[in-house]
Coordinates of C-alpha atoms in Angstrom, one line a residue:
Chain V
X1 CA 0.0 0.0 0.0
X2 CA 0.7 3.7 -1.4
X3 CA -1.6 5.1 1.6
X4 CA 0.1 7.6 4.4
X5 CA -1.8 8.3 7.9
X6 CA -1.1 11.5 9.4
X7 CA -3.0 12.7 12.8
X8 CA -5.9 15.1 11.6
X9 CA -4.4 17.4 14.2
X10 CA -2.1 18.2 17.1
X11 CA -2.4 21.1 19.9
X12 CA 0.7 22.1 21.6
X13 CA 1.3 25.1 23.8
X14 CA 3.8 27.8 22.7
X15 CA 7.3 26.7 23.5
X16 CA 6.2 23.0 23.7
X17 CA 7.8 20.3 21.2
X18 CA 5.2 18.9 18.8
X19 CA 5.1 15.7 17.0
X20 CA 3.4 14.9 13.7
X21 CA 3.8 11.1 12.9
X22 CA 3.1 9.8 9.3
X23 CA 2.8 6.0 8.9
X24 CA 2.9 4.4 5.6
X25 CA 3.9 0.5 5.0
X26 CA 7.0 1.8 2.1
X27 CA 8.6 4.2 4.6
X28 CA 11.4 1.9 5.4
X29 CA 12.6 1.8 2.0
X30 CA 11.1 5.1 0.5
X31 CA 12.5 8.9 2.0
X32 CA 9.8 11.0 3.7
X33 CA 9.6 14.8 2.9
X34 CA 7.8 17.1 5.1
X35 CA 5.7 19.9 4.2
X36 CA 4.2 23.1 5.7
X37 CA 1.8 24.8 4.2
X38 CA -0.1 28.2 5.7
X39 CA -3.5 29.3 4.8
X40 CA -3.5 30.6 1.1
X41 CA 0.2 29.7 0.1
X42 CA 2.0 27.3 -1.8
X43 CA 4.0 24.5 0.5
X44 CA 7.2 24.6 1.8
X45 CA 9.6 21.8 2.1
X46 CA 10.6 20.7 5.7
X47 CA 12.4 18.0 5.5
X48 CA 14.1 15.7 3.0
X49 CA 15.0 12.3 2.9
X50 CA 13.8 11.5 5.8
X51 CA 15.8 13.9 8.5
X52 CA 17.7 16.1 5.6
X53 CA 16.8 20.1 6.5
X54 CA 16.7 22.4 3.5
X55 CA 19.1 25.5 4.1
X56 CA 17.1 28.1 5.7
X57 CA 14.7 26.0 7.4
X58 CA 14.9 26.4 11.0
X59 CA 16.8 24.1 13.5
X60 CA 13.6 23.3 15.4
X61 CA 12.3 21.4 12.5
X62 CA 13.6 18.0 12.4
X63 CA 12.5 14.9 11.1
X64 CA 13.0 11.0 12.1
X65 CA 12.3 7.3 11.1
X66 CA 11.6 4.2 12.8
X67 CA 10.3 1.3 10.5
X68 CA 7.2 2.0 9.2
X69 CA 6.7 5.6 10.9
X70 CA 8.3 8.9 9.5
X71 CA 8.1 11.9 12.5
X72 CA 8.4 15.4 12.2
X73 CA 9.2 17.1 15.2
X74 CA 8.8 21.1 16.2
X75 CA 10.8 22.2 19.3
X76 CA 9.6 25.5 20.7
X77 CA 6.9 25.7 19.0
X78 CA 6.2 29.5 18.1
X79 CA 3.1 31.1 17.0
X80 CA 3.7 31.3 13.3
X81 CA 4.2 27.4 13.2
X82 CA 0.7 27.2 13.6
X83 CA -0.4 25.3 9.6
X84 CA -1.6 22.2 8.1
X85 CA 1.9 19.7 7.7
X86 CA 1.9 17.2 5.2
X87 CA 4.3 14.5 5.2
X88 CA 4.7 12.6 1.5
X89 CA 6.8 9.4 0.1
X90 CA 6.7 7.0 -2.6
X91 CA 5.0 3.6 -3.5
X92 CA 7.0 0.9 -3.1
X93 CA 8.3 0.7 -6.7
X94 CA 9.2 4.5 -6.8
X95 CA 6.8 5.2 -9.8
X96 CA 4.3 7.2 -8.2
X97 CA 4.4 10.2 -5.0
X98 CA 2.0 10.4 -2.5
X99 CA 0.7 12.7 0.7
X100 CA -0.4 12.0 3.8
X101 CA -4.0 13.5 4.2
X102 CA -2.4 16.7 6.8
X103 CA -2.2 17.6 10.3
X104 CA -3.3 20.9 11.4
X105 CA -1.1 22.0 14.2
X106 CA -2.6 24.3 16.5
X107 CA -0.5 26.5 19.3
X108 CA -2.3 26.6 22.1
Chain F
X1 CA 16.3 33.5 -8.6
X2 CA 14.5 30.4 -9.1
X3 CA 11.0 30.0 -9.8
X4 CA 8.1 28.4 -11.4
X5 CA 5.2 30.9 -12.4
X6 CA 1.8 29.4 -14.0
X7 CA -1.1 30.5 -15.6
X8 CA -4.1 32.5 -14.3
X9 CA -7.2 31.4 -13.2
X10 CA -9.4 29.4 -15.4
X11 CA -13.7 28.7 -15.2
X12 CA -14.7 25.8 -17.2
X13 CA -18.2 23.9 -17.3
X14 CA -18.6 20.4 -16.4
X15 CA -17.1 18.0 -19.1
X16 CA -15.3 20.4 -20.6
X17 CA -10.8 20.6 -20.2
X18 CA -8.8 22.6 -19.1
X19 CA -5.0 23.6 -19.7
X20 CA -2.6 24.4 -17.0
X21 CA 1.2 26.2 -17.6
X22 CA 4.2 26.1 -15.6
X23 CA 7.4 28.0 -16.8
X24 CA 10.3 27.9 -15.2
X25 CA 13.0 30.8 -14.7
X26 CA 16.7 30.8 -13.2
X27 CA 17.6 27.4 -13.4
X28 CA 18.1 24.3 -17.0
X29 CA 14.6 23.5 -17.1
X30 CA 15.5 19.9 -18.8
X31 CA 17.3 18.8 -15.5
X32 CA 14.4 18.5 -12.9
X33 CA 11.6 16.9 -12.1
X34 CA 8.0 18.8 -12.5
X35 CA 5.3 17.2 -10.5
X36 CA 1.7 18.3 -10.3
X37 CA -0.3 18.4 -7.1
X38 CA -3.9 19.7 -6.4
X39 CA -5.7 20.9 -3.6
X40 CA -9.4 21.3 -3.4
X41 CA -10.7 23.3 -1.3
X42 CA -10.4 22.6 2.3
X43 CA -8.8 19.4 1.6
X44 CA -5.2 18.0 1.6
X45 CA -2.1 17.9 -1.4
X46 CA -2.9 15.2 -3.6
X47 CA 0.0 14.1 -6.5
X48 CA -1.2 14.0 -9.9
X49 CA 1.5 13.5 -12.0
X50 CA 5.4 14.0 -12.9
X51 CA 7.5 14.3 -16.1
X52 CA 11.2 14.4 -17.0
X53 CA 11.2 17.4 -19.0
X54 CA 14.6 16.5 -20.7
X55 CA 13.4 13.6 -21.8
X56 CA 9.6 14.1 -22.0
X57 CA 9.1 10.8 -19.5
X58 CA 5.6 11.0 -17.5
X59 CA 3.9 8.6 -15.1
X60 CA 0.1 9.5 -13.5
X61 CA -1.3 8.7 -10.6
X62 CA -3.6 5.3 -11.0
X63 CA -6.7 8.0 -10.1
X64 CA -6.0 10.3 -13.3
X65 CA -4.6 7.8 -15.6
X66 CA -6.1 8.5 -19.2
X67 CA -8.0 11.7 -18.0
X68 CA -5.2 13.7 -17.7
X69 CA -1.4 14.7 -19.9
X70 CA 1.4 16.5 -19.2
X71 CA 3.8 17.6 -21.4
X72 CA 6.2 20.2 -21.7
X73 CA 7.7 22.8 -24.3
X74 CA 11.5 22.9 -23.5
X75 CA 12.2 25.8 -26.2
X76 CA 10.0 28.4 -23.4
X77 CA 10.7 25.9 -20.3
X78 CA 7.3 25.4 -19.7
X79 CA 5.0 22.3 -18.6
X80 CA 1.8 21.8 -19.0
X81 CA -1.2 19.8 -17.5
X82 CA -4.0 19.2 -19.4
X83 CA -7.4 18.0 -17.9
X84 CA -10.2 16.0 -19.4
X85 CA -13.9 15.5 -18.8
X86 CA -13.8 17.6 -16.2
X87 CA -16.2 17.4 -12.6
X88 CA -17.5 19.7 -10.0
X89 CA -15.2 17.6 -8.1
X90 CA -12.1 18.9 -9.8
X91 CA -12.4 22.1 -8.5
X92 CA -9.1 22.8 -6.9
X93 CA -5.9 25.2 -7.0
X94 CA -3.8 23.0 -9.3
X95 CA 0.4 23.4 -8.1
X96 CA 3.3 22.6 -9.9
X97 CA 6.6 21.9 -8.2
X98 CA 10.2 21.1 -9.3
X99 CA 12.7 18.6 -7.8
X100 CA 15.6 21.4 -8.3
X101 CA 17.5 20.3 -5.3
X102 CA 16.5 18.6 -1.8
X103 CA 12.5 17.0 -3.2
X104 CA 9.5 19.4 -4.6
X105 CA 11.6 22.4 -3.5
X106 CA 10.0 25.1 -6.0
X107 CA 6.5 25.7 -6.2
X108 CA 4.5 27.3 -8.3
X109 CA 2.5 30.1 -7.2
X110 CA -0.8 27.7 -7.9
X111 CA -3.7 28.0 -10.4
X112 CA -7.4 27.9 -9.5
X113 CA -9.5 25.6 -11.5
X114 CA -13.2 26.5 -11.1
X115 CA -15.7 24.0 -12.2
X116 CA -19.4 25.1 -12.3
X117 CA -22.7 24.9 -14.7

């Protein structure tokens, strides 16, 4: 299976550490990219292969992977991280892309 | 700087198609990926489509297979995606994005595809 589950949302208080988990049976062979997008804009890329970080992206974005589940991982969680994060692979033959349905991360 | 601009909004009738442009600036168009995404409204990415635009190579999502084409005109660096028969249901803001250098790292600023009777 192509499909990736993502939590339809997460709350965290300012300052806190979020996690956003993505689960998707061709993670262990396929990289994970992470995306976030704010309301009325193009996405942004996170995270690459897995736990790469694009230059200019923050520090407090990071990104894991353990078997079949990709994280993405928000320390200190300000105010204007506060958008819908998609996390997207690959099926298993590396044909065809796919996203995770989105989490809305809300700062408390 | 690097960049993908497309085309302007479009309002099309159900079963009617529609034709989407992408044209890269600042960087050998030929060399990256384009992929297509779409986003209806208040609803998540979902991937479409790619193509090689050196080589002309595509491959569709299983869900758009034969109702959808991309193609591309390397002389102006532009891609295009070209939608068939289309649905209420394919009203969306249509994205393209290029593989320039960590994944889909350049986006497009997005087109809106309205369809409506």
């Amino acid at each position: 299976s192509s499909e990736l589950t993502q939590p339809p949302s997460v709350s965290v208080a300012p300052g806190q550490t979020a996690t956003i988990t993505c689960s998707g049976d061709a993670l262990p062979e396929e990289n994970t990219y992470w995306f976030q997008q704010r309301p009325g804009q193009a996405p942004v890329l996170l995270i690459y292969k897995d736990t790469q970080r694009p230059s200019g992206i923050p520090e407090r974005f990071s990104g894991s992977i353990s078997g079949t589940t990709a994280t993405l991982t928000i320390s200190g969680v300000q105010a204007e991280d506060e958008a819908d994060y998609y996390c997207q692979s690959a099926d298993s033959s590396s044909t065809y892309r796919v996203f995770g349905g989105g989490t809305k991360l809300t700062a408390l | 700087q690097v960049q993908l601009v497309q085309s302007g909004a479009e309002v099309r009738k159900p079963g009617a198609s529609v034709r989407v442009a992408c044209q890269g600036s600042g960087y050998r168009f030929t060399d990256f990926y384009i992929h297509w995404v779409r986003q209806a409204p208040g609803h998540g990415l979902e991937w479409m489509a790619w193509i090689m635009p050196g080589s002309g190579v595509t491959r569709y999502a299983p869900k758009f297979q034969g109702r959808i084409t991309v193609s591309r005109d390397t002389s102006i660096s532009t891609a295009y995606m070209d939608v068939r028969k289309l649905k209420s249901d394919d009203t969306a803001m249509y994205y393209c994005a290029a593989t320039y250098f960590y994944g889909m790292d350049v986006w497009g600023q997005g087109t809106t595809v309205i369809v409506s009777s």
